[in-house]
Structure formats: structure tokens, C-alpha cells
Amino acid sequence: MKTCYLIGYPLGHSMSAVMHNAAFQSLGLDYRFKLAEVKERDLESFVESSLRSSETRGASVTIPYKILIMDYLDELDTVAKHCKSVNTIVNEEGFLKGYNTDGIGALRSLSETCGSLKGSKVLVIGAGGASRAVCYHLSLLVRELTIANRTLETAEALAESLTANPMRISRVSAKPLHELKKLISDVDIVINTTPIGMYPDTDSTPLEAKFLKPSLLVFDIVYNPPKTKLLREAETIGARTLSGIDMLVYQGSEAFRLWTGLEAPERVMKIELRRVLGEGF
Ligand code: NAP
């Protein structure tokens, strides 16, 4: 049997095991997906002892290790190199290669909801591991991309690295979080990539309701709960909303293909998530 892990800390919010184990079972694969709640001081030894083991096929990586994990890998694929962030690892006989499927998942989910993103003005809240991947893919498509983050320097570093990419077509800028009210008045799409509102902190929102407007598409990449406070308040004022569930399935589907070489049973994954997350899916 081959094992794939989810590496993060803490992992109380995670639905990855539910989704991937349902997918492995439905195709009759001798694979299992296990949670690995690893403290930062134990990350390197987990990589060396468990991840490089011949019984391990790979891993998903979540908050807070998408950036730190790169220090322990042998190679990065092109997208992960551009994103400077890894959410998927494949173990080829002890050689660990890092990938990032978050951006592909986010963009596929967004495009299904709003069609072409060409010409859009997008505000991304957060500049962490998931944001790096989402922003990298957006910067190849949209007209304007604004990144607002609690730590301005992190947003500035991200904007600078996106701007240096010759394939980029967006005008990219970095702003402090306290300018959200002003920033939102001039965008079509707002994307939350922070964990604010994620279980168990479900009464928090990254964006005050009074800043929202009906013409917005509000995408929250948090998927647990599927309807965050941000999405509930956006719905109330008549804005279009998109939860992180489809992104979760699509980024997981890409990871599944990298581990098994097979197309993921996305329908099965969605059904299983719906069963477990229930109301508000
Ligand atoms: P991360 O690398 O730790 O980044 C977190 C980001 O959020 C940073 O920009 C951080 O700002 C900001 N932040 C954190 N707490 C904050 C607070 N209290 N106030 C303001 N800003 C705050 O995390 P990540 O791996 O990108 O994950 C972020 C979220 O995305 C998680 O909830 C994760 O579950 C979700 N996610 C969902 C999917 C999906 O498939 N739907 C995929 C990936 C991630 P600073 O720079 O100032 O610290």
C-alpha cells in the first residue's frame, strides 16, 4: 500500500483525507491518505523519515508550510518555482519533487463561475502560500491585480516577483490591509486567501460587510465552512459568491493525477465532501 500525507499544523479544518480516500477507494487503488500534523521543529525529520520512505508516494502541503517545505525538497517544477510555494510533493524513489496545484484549482473554479477573466480587476487579500499560487496564475490573465496584506512587505515582495515575470500581463500592486475600503471600490473580483473565517474562527471576516458591493464576485478560498461569514454577508447584499470547495477538489484532482497517473474521480470527491460538510455546501 502507498501512503500520501497531508502535512500542516493544525489540521482540524482539513477535508483532504475525506476527499482523497474516497477517490482512491472508488478506483480500487491500494493507496491511503493520512493526516500528518507536524510541528515546525519536527518538519525536517518528518520529511526525511516518513516522506522519503519507499511506502510514501507523496503529500499535500497546507498552512503554514507551503513556503518552508521548499527547503527540504530536491526539485521544484516550473509553476512551483514561479509561485515560490509548494502544495503537492511526489516521491520518486526517495527523490522529492514539489509542485503547486492551488493556482490551477483556483483559476479553474473562478473561470467556471465568471467565464473569461480577461480585463478583470482583482483584489487578493493575503500574500501567503496559497496567495502566491493564485496571484501567479491571475497575473497571466487579468488586467489589474492588487494584493493587500497584513504585512505589507510580504505583499510587496510578491508583487515584485510577479512583475519580474516576462509572461505577466497584469498591472500588479501591493497595499496595506487598512486600505481595503478604498481598494474595493475599484475592483470586479475580491479573493480572500487568508485563513480568517476558517473553522473554528467562523465568526470572523477579512472584509467588513459595509465595504462590500452587489457588483462584486466574492471568492473565499477557505472551504471549511463552505459558507464563511464573508460569503454569507456578500450574499446578503446581492453579490455573487464562490466558495473554496471547487478549488479544493480541482487542486486535489491535479495532485491525484501526479501521484497515480490517473484522472481523479472529481464527482466522487465532490459527493463525499458534500456528505461530510453537509449544510451550506
Ligand atoms: P499562509 O501561507 O499561512 O498565509 C496566510 C496569509 O493570511 C498571510 O498573508 C497572512 O498575513 C494572512 N493572515 C493570517 N492571519 C491573518 C489575520 N489574523 N489577519 C490578517 N491577515 C492574516 O496560509 P495558506 O497556506 O496560504 O492558507 C490560507 C488559507 O487558504 C487557509 O485557510 C487554507 O485552508 C486556505 N486554502 C484553501 C485552498 C482550497 O483548495 N480551497 C487551497 C489552499 C489554501 P501575514 O503575511 O501578515 O502573516
Coordinates of C-alpha atoms and ligand atoms in Angstrom, one line a residue, residues 13 63 66 102 126-130 149-151 154 177 193-196 198 221-223 244 247-248 251, ligand 1:
H13 CA -10.0 22.2 9.3
I63 CA -1.0 26.1 6.2
K66 CA 3.8 25.8 1.7
D102 CA -3.5 25.7 -5.9
G126 CA -3.4 37.8 1.8
A127 CA 0.1 37.1 0.4
G128 CA 0.9 33.6 1.9
G129 CA 1.5 30.3 0.2
A130 CA -1.9 29.9 -1.4
N149 CA -1.7 42.0 3.2
R150 CA -1.4 42.5 6.9
T151 CA 2.4 42.5 6.5
T154 CA 5.3 40.3 2.1
L177 CA -4.8 45.9 4.7
T193 CA -6.7 33.9 0.7
T194 CA -6.2 34.4 4.4
P195 CA -7.5 31.8 6.9
I196 CA -9.7 34.5 8.5
M198 CA -11.9 29.3 8.7
I221 CA -10.7 30.1 -0.8
V222 CA -11.5 28.9 2.7
Y223 CA -13.6 25.8 2.3
G244 CA -13.2 27.3 -1.8
M247 CA -10.8 24.9 -5.8
L248 CA -10.2 22.2 -3.1
Q251 CA -6.2 21.3 -6.8
Ligands
NAP1 P1 -0.3 31.0 4.9 O1 0.8 30.7 3.9 O2 0.0 30.9 6.3 O3 -0.7 32.5 4.6 C1 -1.7 33.2 5.4 C2 -1.9 34.6 4.9 O4 -3.0 35.1 5.6 C3 -0.8 35.6 5.1 O5 -0.8 36.5 4.0 C4 -1.1 36.3 6.4 O6 -0.6 37.6 6.5 C5 -2.6 36.3 6.3 N1 -3.2 36.3 7.7 C6 -3.2 35.2 8.5 N2 -3.9 35.5 9.6 C7 -4.3 36.8 9.5 C8 -5.0 37.7 10.3 N3 -5.5 37.4 11.5 N4 -5.2 39.0 9.8 C9 -4.8 39.4 8.6 N5 -4.1 38.5 7.8 C10 -3.8 37.3 8.2 O7 -1.6 30.2 4.6 P2 -2.0 29.4 3.2 O8 -1.4 28.1 3.1 O9 -1.8 30.4 2.1 O10 -3.6 29.2 3.5 C11 -4.5 30.3 3.7 C12 -6.0 29.8 3.7 O11 -6.3 29.3 2.4 C13 -6.2 28.6 4.7 O12 -7.5 28.8 5.2 C14 -6.3 27.4 3.7 O13 -7.1 26.4 4.3 C15 -7.0 28.0 2.5 N6 -6.7 27.3 1.3 C16 -7.7 26.7 0.6 C17 -7.5 26.0 -0.6 C18 -8.6 25.4 -1.3 O14 -8.3 24.5 -2.1 N7 -9.8 25.9 -1.2 C19 -6.1 25.8 -1.0 C20 -5.1 26.4 -0.3 C21 -5.4 27.1 0.9 P3 0.9 37.9 7.0 O15 1.8 37.9 5.8 O16 0.8 39.3 7.6 O17 1.2 36.9 8.1

